[in-house]
XYZ file of C-alpha atoms in Angstrom:
717
model
C -29.199 -30.138 -17.391
C -25.868 -31.712 -18.344
C -23.263 -29.463 -19.972
C -22.997 -29.923 -23.715
C -26.419 -31.534 -24.215
C -27.994 -30.468 -27.515
C -24.747 -29.636 -29.296
C -25.411 -31.698 -32.421
C -29.000 -30.473 -32.672
C -27.878 -26.874 -32.461
C -25.133 -27.476 -35.001
C -27.577 -29.074 -37.463
C -30.326 -26.510 -37.009
C -28.286 -23.325 -36.770
C -24.972 -24.144 -38.481
C -23.342 -22.017 -41.164
C -24.971 -22.258 -44.595
C -23.474 -21.483 -47.959
C -24.851 -17.952 -47.932
C -22.930 -17.130 -44.753
C -19.547 -18.171 -46.201
C -17.402 -16.532 -48.934
C -18.383 -17.559 -52.507
C -16.117 -19.945 -54.408
C -16.434 -18.111 -57.741
C -14.603 -14.833 -57.814
C -13.661 -12.422 -60.584
C -10.022 -12.081 -61.641
C -9.936 -8.551 -60.268
C -11.307 -9.651 -56.919
C -8.857 -12.547 -56.868
C -5.867 -10.253 -57.568
C -7.008 -7.723 -54.944
C -7.460 -10.511 -52.458
C -3.989 -11.851 -53.142
C -2.464 -8.372 -52.978
C -4.165 -7.694 -49.656
C -2.869 -10.928 -48.162
C 0.499 -10.371 -46.526
C 1.206 -14.093 -46.500
C 0.527 -14.391 -50.256
C 2.601 -11.338 -51.046
C 5.523 -12.727 -49.105
C 5.250 -16.182 -50.672
C 4.879 -14.782 -54.216
C 7.774 -12.389 -53.804
C 9.933 -15.152 -52.375
C 9.119 -17.482 -55.300
C 9.732 -14.752 -57.849
C 13.064 -13.776 -56.359
C 14.116 -17.412 -56.047
C 13.438 -18.022 -59.754
C 15.331 -14.888 -60.709
C 18.249 -15.909 -58.542
C 18.355 -19.329 -60.231
C 18.214 -17.764 -63.703
C 20.982 -15.318 -62.832
C 23.077 -18.196 -61.514
C 22.577 -20.005 -64.846
C 23.117 -16.846 -66.916
C 26.621 -16.086 -65.640
C 28.398 -19.234 -66.992
C 26.234 -19.159 -70.137
C 27.322 -15.609 -70.728
C 30.978 -16.602 -70.490
C 30.574 -19.655 -72.717
C 28.645 -17.693 -75.303
C 31.314 -14.998 -75.372
C 34.031 -17.639 -75.838
C 32.035 -19.242 -78.650
C 31.604 -15.906 -80.458
C 35.333 -15.177 -80.219
C 36.181 -18.692 -81.381
C 33.904 -18.287 -84.411
C 35.635 -15.014 -85.393
C 39.083 -16.554 -84.898
C 38.083 -19.686 -86.854
C 36.925 -17.501 -89.750
C 40.241 -15.660 -89.673
C 42.164 -18.962 -89.502
C 40.286 -20.410 -92.506
C 40.956 -17.209 -94.464
C 44.708 -17.441 -93.738
C 44.785 -21.160 -94.639
C 42.930 -20.517 -97.895
C 45.243 -17.614 -98.727
C 48.376 -19.698 -98.160
C 47.071 -22.517 -100.367
C 46.498 -20.093 -103.278
C 49.987 -18.596 -102.926
C 51.946 -21.823 -102.912
C 52.771 -21.487 -106.699
C 53.964 -17.894 -106.665
C 55.488 -15.503 -104.121
C 53.287 -13.587 -101.678
C 52.358 -10.141 -102.929
C 51.603 -7.382 -100.358
C 48.475 -6.536 -102.325
C 47.314 -10.084 -101.847
C 47.675 -9.575 -98.046
C 45.534 -6.440 -98.308
C 42.908 -8.470 -100.140
C 43.073 -11.075 -97.327
C 42.482 -8.364 -94.721
C 39.594 -6.913 -96.686
C 37.818 -10.282 -97.039
C 38.307 -11.573 -93.473
C 37.956 -10.451 -89.835
C 41.691 -9.694 -89.874
C 42.729 -6.050 -89.619
C 46.407 -6.894 -89.564
C 48.541 -9.912 -90.540
C 52.177 -11.000 -90.413
C 53.687 -14.097 -92.139
C 57.249 -15.306 -91.560
C 59.227 -18.391 -92.747
C 62.858 -19.035 -93.533
C 63.805 -15.519 -92.594
C 61.210 -13.957 -94.852
C 58.393 -11.839 -93.343
C 55.327 -10.371 -94.967
C 53.154 -7.758 -93.205
C 49.966 -5.910 -94.012
C 47.442 -3.837 -92.072
C 47.771 -2.871 -88.430
C 50.798 -3.773 -86.382
C 50.544 -6.774 -84.091
C 51.955 -6.502 -80.584
C 52.047 -9.056 -77.784
C 49.958 -11.705 -79.509
C 48.068 -14.432 -77.631
C 48.080 -18.063 -78.772
C 45.060 -18.713 -80.994
C 44.343 -22.033 -79.317
C 44.173 -20.488 -75.832
C 41.287 -18.902 -73.882
C 40.230 -16.072 -76.106
C 38.127 -14.268 -73.418
C 41.327 -13.621 -71.473
C 43.166 -12.153 -74.518
C 43.756 -8.404 -74.184
C 41.785 -6.211 -76.567
C 42.793 -3.065 -78.391
C 40.964 0.219 -78.168
C 38.997 -0.523 -81.391
C 37.932 -3.999 -80.236
C 40.537 -6.321 -81.757
C 42.705 -9.109 -80.325
C 46.303 -10.068 -81.327
C 46.801 -13.782 -81.997
C 49.633 -16.032 -83.041
C 49.443 -19.376 -84.896
C 52.466 -21.570 -84.568
C 54.140 -23.065 -87.642
C 52.381 -26.222 -88.843
C 51.776 -27.938 -92.204
C 48.266 -26.548 -92.416
C 49.748 -23.087 -92.532
C 52.541 -24.167 -94.912
C 54.960 -23.927 -91.995
C 54.450 -20.186 -91.764
C 54.552 -18.455 -88.428
C 51.280 -16.490 -88.632
C 50.329 -13.528 -86.507
C 47.087 -11.605 -86.931
C 44.901 -8.940 -85.390
C 41.255 -10.156 -85.438
C 38.368 -7.678 -85.264
C 35.914 -8.789 -82.524
C 34.164 -5.412 -81.988
C 30.742 -6.899 -82.815
C 30.940 -9.470 -80.001
C 29.775 -7.121 -77.149
C 26.606 -6.132 -79.010
C 25.839 -9.780 -79.668
C 26.441 -10.519 -75.979
C 24.003 -7.763 -74.958
C 21.386 -9.186 -77.252
C 22.041 -12.604 -75.760
C 21.600 -11.277 -72.216
C 18.323 -9.591 -73.099
C 17.032 -12.753 -74.677
C 17.966 -14.783 -71.633
C 16.518 -12.207 -69.198
C 13.280 -12.002 -71.118
C 12.953 -15.741 -71.076
C 13.800 -15.812 -67.357
C 11.170 -13.197 -66.584
C 8.612 -15.098 -68.618
C 9.425 -18.287 -66.724
C 9.389 -16.420 -63.379
C 6.020 -14.834 -64.095
C 4.555 -18.142 -65.184
C 5.873 -20.007 -62.142
C 4.773 -17.161 -59.843
C 1.265 -17.184 -61.300
C 1.066 -20.917 -60.805
C 2.374 -20.516 -57.270
C -0.203 -17.808 -56.543
C -2.978 -19.989 -57.888
C -1.849 -22.926 -55.768
C -1.433 -20.702 -52.675
C -4.892 -19.274 -53.206
C -6.503 -22.657 -53.650
C -4.598 -24.410 -50.897
C -4.080 -21.650 -48.340
C -5.530 -18.216 -48.950
C -9.166 -19.018 -49.637
C -9.470 -21.593 -46.813
C -7.558 -19.265 -44.498
C -9.840 -16.328 -45.244
C -12.890 -18.481 -44.698
C -11.473 -19.718 -41.399
C -10.588 -16.167 -40.371
C -14.123 -14.972 -41.118
C -15.555 -17.916 -39.208
C -13.314 -17.206 -36.223
C -14.222 -13.499 -36.274
C -17.951 -14.233 -36.425
C -17.678 -16.876 -33.704
C -15.722 -14.414 -31.557
C -18.403 -11.729 -31.917
C -21.206 -14.200 -31.135
C -20.199 -15.616 -27.776
C -23.631 -16.990 -27.014
C -23.930 -19.419 -29.988
C -20.552 -21.062 -30.700
C -22.145 -24.135 -32.358
C -23.522 -22.039 -35.236
C -20.035 -21.850 -36.693
C -19.252 -25.562 -36.884
C -18.324 -26.764 -40.420
C -17.324 -30.207 -41.658
C -13.606 -30.795 -42.173
C -13.037 -31.382 -45.919
C -9.256 -31.714 -46.028
C -6.781 -34.236 -44.695
C -3.751 -31.959 -44.450
C -2.524 -29.661 -41.683
C -5.149 -27.065 -42.559
C -7.849 -29.677 -42.061
C -6.320 -30.384 -38.651
C -6.564 -26.665 -37.806
C -10.250 -26.618 -38.798
C -10.832 -29.754 -36.718
C -9.099 -28.137 -33.710
C -11.252 -25.015 -34.136
C -14.411 -27.122 -34.288
C -13.284 -28.879 -31.116
C -12.716 -25.520 -29.444
C -16.221 -24.388 -30.457
C -17.727 -27.537 -28.950
C -15.685 -27.071 -25.776
C -16.782 -23.442 -25.554
C -20.399 -24.533 -25.979
C -19.924 -26.989 -23.111
C -18.335 -24.295 -20.945
C -21.117 -21.886 -21.902
C -23.807 -24.342 -20.875
C -22.000 -24.912 -17.593
C -21.618 -21.164 -17.131
C -25.345 -20.600 -17.679
C -26.039 -23.194 -15.010
C -23.587 -21.498 -12.652
C -25.153 -18.111 -13.408
C -28.557 -19.406 -12.407
C -27.092 -20.798 -9.202
C -25.259 -17.518 -8.557
C -28.464 -15.565 -9.146
C -30.202 -17.702 -6.573
C -27.285 -17.318 -4.169
C -27.202 -13.562 -4.807
C -30.897 -13.293 -4.024
C -30.350 -15.171 -0.775
C -27.331 -13.037 0.108
C -29.275 -9.871 -0.731
C -32.045 -10.883 1.628
C -29.462 -11.749 4.278
C -27.663 -8.418 3.781
C -30.921 -6.506 4.061
C -31.681 -8.315 7.275
C -28.147 -7.688 8.536
C -28.414 -4.048 7.504
C -31.593 -3.720 9.511
C -29.945 -5.398 12.497
C -26.878 -3.191 12.085
C -29.052 -0.101 11.944
C -30.657 -1.214 15.179
C -27.227 -1.813 16.695
C -25.979 1.600 15.617
C -29.051 3.390 17.009
C -29.891 1.350 20.100
C -27.934 0.041 23.045
C -27.804 -3.751 22.878
C -27.761 -4.320 26.631
C -30.677 -2.111 27.710
C -32.579 -1.611 24.466
C -32.527 2.164 24.965
C -31.502 4.653 22.303
C -27.792 5.435 22.097
C -26.282 8.922 22.176
C -26.542 9.487 18.422
C -30.236 8.567 18.235
C -30.946 10.446 21.462
C -29.475 13.661 20.058
C -31.413 13.196 16.821
C -34.693 12.593 18.712
C -34.112 15.618 20.928
C -33.322 17.929 17.997
C -36.418 16.706 16.157
C -38.491 17.264 19.295
C -37.124 20.791 19.814
C -37.938 21.657 16.185
C -41.536 20.487 16.602
C -42.247 22.174 19.939
C -44.603 25.153 19.596
C -43.194 28.424 20.840
C -46.487 29.207 22.615
C -46.212 26.353 25.124
C -45.524 27.503 28.654
C -44.190 24.181 29.936
C -40.454 23.849 30.527
C -38.175 20.938 29.708
C -34.825 19.764 30.944
C -32.202 17.256 29.815
C -31.252 14.978 32.694
C -28.004 12.961 32.723
C -27.613 10.317 35.436
C -24.440 8.463 36.331
C -23.940 5.575 38.765
C -21.236 6.213 41.340
C -18.562 3.538 41.867
C -20.156 1.236 39.316
C -16.704 -0.081 38.360
C -16.243 -1.299 41.932
C -19.584 -3.134 41.703
C -18.439 -4.771 38.468
C -15.162 -5.803 40.041
C -16.734 -7.232 43.186
C -19.959 -8.804 41.876
C -18.918 -9.534 38.289
C -19.856 -8.095 34.915
C -22.946 -10.272 34.567
C -24.405 -8.832 37.769
C -23.393 -5.341 36.664
C -25.256 -5.842 33.372
C -28.382 -6.944 35.251
C -28.174 -3.842 37.403
C -27.840 -1.590 34.349
C -30.838 -3.266 32.718
C -32.973 -2.673 35.805
C -31.878 0.968 36.098
C -32.685 1.446 32.391
C -36.144 -0.035 32.928
C -36.820 2.330 35.828
C -35.614 5.377 33.925
C -37.664 4.372 30.868
C -40.773 4.308 33.032
C -40.505 8.087 33.457
C -40.437 8.767 29.698
C -43.671 9.107 27.746
C -41.680 8.639 24.504
C -39.131 5.826 24.312
C -37.018 7.937 21.956
C -36.422 10.511 24.721
C -34.458 8.215 27.025
C -31.048 6.750 26.248
C -27.973 5.033 27.559
C -25.181 7.465 26.769
C -22.393 5.033 27.573
C -21.136 2.842 30.408
C -23.181 3.690 33.504
C -24.513 7.037 32.199
C -28.127 7.561 31.096
C -29.956 10.490 29.530
C -33.616 11.532 29.783
C -35.831 14.408 28.623
C -37.909 15.614 31.583
C -41.003 17.680 30.717
C -43.188 20.052 32.701
C -46.726 20.835 31.598
C -48.310 24.263 31.826
C -50.663 23.236 34.650
C -47.768 22.382 37.009
C -45.476 24.874 38.752
C -41.702 24.808 38.094
C -41.013 22.962 41.342
C -42.674 19.858 39.870
C -39.757 19.578 37.407
C -37.416 19.314 40.358
C -39.785 16.897 42.038
C -39.875 14.756 38.937
C -36.056 14.699 38.798
C -35.918 13.765 42.474
C -38.389 10.940 41.878
C -36.227 9.590 39.034
C -33.078 9.723 41.186
C -34.854 8.037 44.105
C -36.193 5.300 41.844
C -32.692 4.592 40.529
C -31.203 4.469 44.031
C -33.621 1.824 45.272
C -31.909 -1.572 45.782
C -31.713 -3.884 42.790
C -32.319 -7.576 43.383
C -30.095 -9.924 41.386
C -30.032 -13.669 42.112
C -31.415 -13.141 45.580
C -28.880 -10.464 46.500
C -29.541 -6.767 46.932
C -27.321 -4.140 45.298
C -27.564 -0.404 45.896
C -26.234 2.202 43.469
C -25.687 5.816 44.378
C -26.728 8.162 41.554
C -25.394 11.579 40.565
C -27.463 13.695 38.193
C -26.832 16.774 36.092
C -29.621 18.969 34.701
C -29.598 21.422 31.774
C -32.745 23.528 31.231
C -33.817 23.992 27.613
C -33.675 27.526 26.213
C -31.776 28.572 29.339
C -28.722 26.325 29.153
C -28.806 25.568 25.439
C -30.891 25.394 22.292
C -29.747 22.114 20.724
C -29.345 18.575 21.969
C -25.542 18.454 21.854
C -25.117 21.633 23.929
C -27.720 20.587 26.472
C -26.189 17.104 26.828
C -22.715 18.579 27.247
C -23.907 20.989 29.943
C -25.882 18.286 31.731
C -22.827 16.008 31.755
C -20.703 18.814 33.193
C -23.284 19.261 35.941
C -23.320 15.484 36.579
C -19.518 15.358 37.004
C -19.811 18.296 39.400
C -22.442 16.354 41.351
C -20.112 13.333 41.576
C -17.443 15.511 43.176
C -19.892 17.062 45.619
C -20.172 15.184 48.948
C -23.781 16.303 49.565
C -25.508 17.580 46.395
C -26.244 14.570 44.189
C -28.310 16.643 41.747
C -26.665 19.674 40.168
C -28.151 22.193 37.752
C -25.860 23.620 35.088
C -24.932 27.239 35.826
C -22.627 29.815 34.323
C -20.084 28.800 36.933
C -19.659 25.489 35.107
C -19.092 27.355 31.861
C -16.359 29.352 33.545
C -14.751 26.120 34.663
C -14.804 24.827 31.093
C -13.270 28.094 29.906
C -10.580 27.835 32.598
C -9.826 24.260 31.532
C -9.361 25.292 27.899
C -7.225 28.225 28.960
C -5.027 25.936 31.064
C -4.637 23.479 28.182
C -3.510 26.284 25.883
C -1.181 27.605 28.608
C 0.341 24.181 29.247
C 1.323 23.880 25.601
C 3.405 27.069 25.937
C 4.491 26.711 29.562
C 7.910 25.189 28.824
C 8.702 27.614 26.020
C 7.634 30.618 28.122
C 9.618 29.361 31.169
C 6.549 29.306 33.404
C 7.401 25.914 34.962
C 9.696 25.694 37.955
C 11.177 22.864 40.044
C 10.841 22.707 43.837
C 12.735 20.258 46.033
C 11.285 18.667 49.209
C 13.813 16.927 51.495
C 13.484 13.348 52.744
C 14.871 12.166 56.105
C 15.670 8.912 57.853
C 14.495 8.036 61.370
C 17.469 9.927 62.820
C 16.221 13.088 61.062
C 19.219 13.158 58.693
C 18.575 14.220 55.067
C 18.832 11.330 52.583
C 17.628 13.009 49.429
C 15.009 15.192 47.768
C 11.801 14.753 45.781
C 11.322 16.960 42.708
C 7.998 18.829 42.688
C 6.658 20.811 39.732
C 5.137 24.289 40.075
C 3.396 26.398 37.417
C 2.866 30.148 37.572
C 0.433 31.199 34.838
C 0.633 34.887 33.818
C -3.184 35.221 33.906
C -4.415 32.417 36.170
C -1.613 32.893 38.665
C -0.190 29.966 40.626
C -1.901 26.735 39.444
C -2.006 23.762 41.796
C -0.282 20.572 40.582
C -3.411 18.682 41.607
C -5.219 20.678 38.891
C -2.772 20.846 35.984
C -0.995 17.459 36.319
C -4.195 15.407 35.675
C -5.017 17.788 32.819
C -1.559 17.236 31.299
C -2.060 13.469 31.557
C -5.477 13.672 29.876
C -4.144 15.743 26.953
C -0.853 13.855 26.519
C 1.248 16.933 27.372
C 2.650 15.082 30.366
C 5.230 13.380 28.105
C 6.945 16.590 26.992
C 6.562 18.133 30.470
C 7.963 14.992 32.092
C 10.975 14.976 29.743
C 11.631 18.624 30.592
C 11.409 17.914 34.353
C 13.784 14.975 34.018
C 16.325 16.997 32.035
C 16.197 19.914 34.487
C 16.499 17.524 37.434
C 19.613 15.865 35.977
C 21.156 19.262 35.201
C 20.563 20.258 38.845
C 21.827 16.908 40.083
C 25.064 17.380 38.137
C 25.703 20.664 39.997
C 24.840 19.102 43.360
C 27.135 16.108 42.870
C 29.951 18.486 41.959
C 29.277 20.272 45.304
C 29.418 17.013 47.285
C 25.825 15.697 47.144
C 25.687 11.947 47.895
C 21.976 11.352 48.340
C 19.287 10.694 45.740
C 16.898 12.847 43.743
C 13.405 11.397 43.198
C 11.467 12.313 40.034
C 7.823 11.343 39.446
C 7.029 9.360 36.260
C 3.562 9.320 34.685
C 1.775 6.305 33.233
C 2.257 7.575 29.660
C 6.015 7.857 30.205
C 6.154 4.421 31.801
C 4.460 2.815 28.794
C 6.662 4.677 26.277
C 9.134 2.152 24.808
C 11.738 4.862 24.156
C 11.538 6.439 27.645
C 14.319 4.321 29.178
C 16.607 5.106 26.229
C 16.001 8.840 26.700
C 16.925 8.548 30.392
C 20.121 6.679 29.494
C 21.023 9.385 26.965
C 20.418 12.171 29.511
C 22.514 10.397 32.188
C 25.362 10.060 29.703
C 24.953 13.661 28.531
C 25.172 15.150 32.026
C 27.668 12.584 33.316
C 25.516 11.630 36.324
C 25.638 8.142 37.830
C 22.300 6.284 37.824
C 22.479 5.661 41.602
C 21.754 9.345 42.283
C 18.412 9.221 40.418
C 15.215 7.628 41.726
C 12.001 7.291 39.714
C 8.659 7.420 41.579
C 5.799 5.538 39.921
C 2.210 5.217 41.127
C 0.819 1.711 41.487
C -2.125 2.733 39.280
C 0.312 3.480 36.444
C 1.986 0.117 37.026
C -1.299 -1.767 36.758
C -2.570 -0.082 33.541
C -0.372 -2.267 31.345
C 1.578 -4.738 33.440
C 3.576 -6.320 30.607
C 4.673 -2.973 29.151
C 5.418 -1.619 32.633
C 7.503 -4.686 33.530
C 9.567 -4.296 30.366
C 10.267 -0.645 31.162
C 11.044 -1.384 34.832
C 13.513 -4.118 33.846
C 15.185 -1.619 31.525
C 15.417 0.822 34.478
C 17.042 -1.911 36.557
C 19.594 -2.548 33.781
C 20.478 1.158 33.911
C 20.985 0.938 37.702
C 18.098 3.269 38.640
C 16.266 3.103 41.987
C 12.470 2.700 41.738
C 9.864 3.765 44.250
C 6.114 3.128 44.287
C 4.261 6.350 45.164
C 0.790 6.573 46.810
C 0.975 2.902 47.773
C -2.340 1.459 48.938
C -4.606 3.865 47.055
C -4.902 1.848 43.844
C -5.866 -1.692 42.848
C -2.461 -3.306 42.690
C -1.913 -7.023 42.360
C 0.622 -8.431 44.814
C 1.277 -11.317 42.415
C 2.780 -8.822 39.951
C 4.106 -6.466 42.586
C 6.407 -9.038 44.200
C 8.373 -9.542 40.963
C 8.750 -5.858 40.120
C 12.268 -4.415 40.597
C 11.128 -1.874 43.239
C 13.466 -0.702 46.002
C 11.228 1.719 47.939
C 7.531 2.049 48.826
C 5.899 5.358 49.770
C 2.942 5.282 52.163
C 0.258 7.680 50.937
C -0.454 10.741 53.091
C -4.113 9.670 53.441
C -2.962 6.785 55.699
C -0.459 8.926 57.635
C -2.887 11.754 58.459
C -4.877 9.613 60.953
C -1.847 8.452 62.945
C -1.599 7.614 65.731
C -5.260 8.027 66.827
C -6.921 6.058 63.983
C -6.645 2.324 64.607
C -7.362 1.396 60.971
C -4.583 3.700 59.718
C -2.208 2.147 62.246
C -3.027 -1.366 61.031
C -2.679 -0.375 57.372
C 0.639 1.433 57.866
C 2.134 -1.351 59.975
C 0.981 -3.945 57.401
C 2.546 -1.983 54.534
C 5.839 -1.562 56.455
C 6.084 -5.245 57.353
C 5.113 -6.406 53.861
C 7.649 -4.077 52.215
C 10.464 -5.192 54.523
C 9.619 -8.847 53.881
C 9.937 -8.126 50.151
C 13.304 -6.410 50.607
C 11.978 -2.867 50.084
C 12.492 0.261 52.173
C 9.515 2.362 53.284
C 9.095 6.125 53.254
C 6.003 7.868 54.616
C 4.863 11.160 53.067
C 2.671 13.821 54.597
C 4.313 13.735 58.064
C 3.152 16.938 59.764
C 3.214 16.189 63.529
C 5.754 14.837 65.973
C 3.309 12.161 67.025
C 3.116 10.871 63.442
C 6.912 10.904 63.108
C 7.417 9.104 66.422
C 4.857 6.392 65.635
C 6.338 5.767 62.209
C 9.850 5.523 63.625
C 8.689 2.986 66.222
C 6.844 0.990 63.537
C 10.075 0.611 61.565
C 9.449 3.138 58.779
C 12.823 3.815 57.160
C 12.326 7.406 55.962
C 9.976 10.347 56.493
C 8.821 13.240 54.316
C 6.527 16.117 55.210
C 6.141 19.723 56.312
C 7.253 18.810 59.851
C 10.743 18.024 58.617
C 11.102 20.243 55.550
C 8.928 22.168 53.108
C 9.525 22.278 49.345
C 11.810 25.069 48.143
C 13.687 26.281 45.102
C 17.127 25.880 46.674
C 17.193 22.199 47.564
C 20.693 20.984 48.404
C 23.364 23.461 49.516
C 27.008 22.963 50.427
C 26.134 23.462 54.077
C 23.674 20.649 53.777
C 26.510 18.122 53.663
C 26.280 17.847 57.444
C 22.711 16.542 57.120
C 23.447 13.780 54.601
C 23.618 10.204 55.779
């Protein structure tokens, strides 16, 4: 439907009727209450009333002055006429003082003085400082009893007398008060009348229409669904009619918006229904993804543990059959991925998963635990002896080790398996899986036993690992770590420097091999704090040696975590400055595996080392998966041949080829070569003939606490 259709029909059928609006006829009381309740009317009425009063007061002030002047003039005129009349009657005979008293008694005068030709006649009160009678009488000073002193100049009307008189005007103030009250009463009457008219006009023209409009707006606001019910015809042509017209337009616009909104709501409801169905489908897919492995379709670890726990809860205690949790891992699967590609590796994993799933009666009791590791519940029934459980495990391992055909090529995977027996090695799925995985890792390290059962010995190893982790955290604080120094020699058997080796003597475990606690420190992250401690101790030792005449170098091993730490180079620079040791005396040994973990981060750190002037050596060269494309641009000055290549010299032809290749390649790249693990004269002689620059091993010098001594100066190159 189109928005706004049906507006007129709705307005005609459901518009406001006369019963819904305020009535036109109202009682006087209701009208007054309505006006009193209206703030606008109160303000307008009060403003009109005050304006009228202000106008009346403005008129009253000059009227008051004029009226006062008129009253005074009337009193003075009466006194003047009395004096004139008196003088006319006394023209035929001399003035008698008693006649003056009669004048005072019959006029407003309370005192009079007549003078002419040197003669003066007085009667009544004395007259002092008189004011001209033809002047402004309001300004004339008054006596305490309300009289004013006046003087009339000599003129024929007064028979050429110089007349002075004191006129009683004490009644003037009372007359003025009466005048003011008359004027104020009239003003109030006018103000009330005008205000009433104003209120009537305001009510008819503003208040009543405004209240109706307010009620209509309030009702329209509370009824959002039917705005057209409150349309009314515009009956006025003034601004108020324009307001009503604008409100009607707003109601029509709201009705149009409402119709459009209803249409949008229907569309949104449809869209919401579609989205809800899509979300439910996605939720189902997500649940499948969170419970099942997407590559193999097997259960993941979480679902596998849940299925095992549910199975263990349902197993009857009277059954005599035994069960075991089997964890299988493919050996060197990463190498297969690297050589054949990830797509081939995925195909191999899918085939192995299919074979393992064939040994499970319940699909929920087999899972891919992660990477190349699978889990399976192996059962034994009461009619079979215990050896059949082992036979079943062997059959599973053999099935997994059979070649896998992918795109016409055959790929073989060696399998290591760990077994945890239920009730014996654990009661719940998590414990059994953990123990089976421990046994599997033990099988991977074993050269002959590819299937290992979990035993208490494995638990002791776990306990030892936890004990070593706790000990490593306190080793530095408890001063259990110690530095050893193994000398390095050139082909002439002269000492060129030392390599720092770390030793740990645990108070309970005794002397712990670096091959055991260094990897553990790297796994737990403790290698960073341990490495910083080794570096600081090495520089403190180097400072003492240089002061004694040492001119060689001291090599310190750096872990991958230190190499990828952005602040590591800054800490080295701070330590060099703190101990006052030149950078040329310090050499950092880095394994090629650590270099390849994060090439960009490693290159940034190595460039920072070069800026500091440090020598860099690559340790255990040839044992990792280095890339020569990156290696040729790294600021490395020395390469160390791993002892695994030196041990077969000179009898092993392959070791000879590898060592000679490494020496030639390093020299062509401008690097020196040092071989470690030299233990026989034959090895040392072959390496010297092959061009190896330096040698290190038990044949030439074993690690010790002393390191460099003053007497050792004779052995330095």
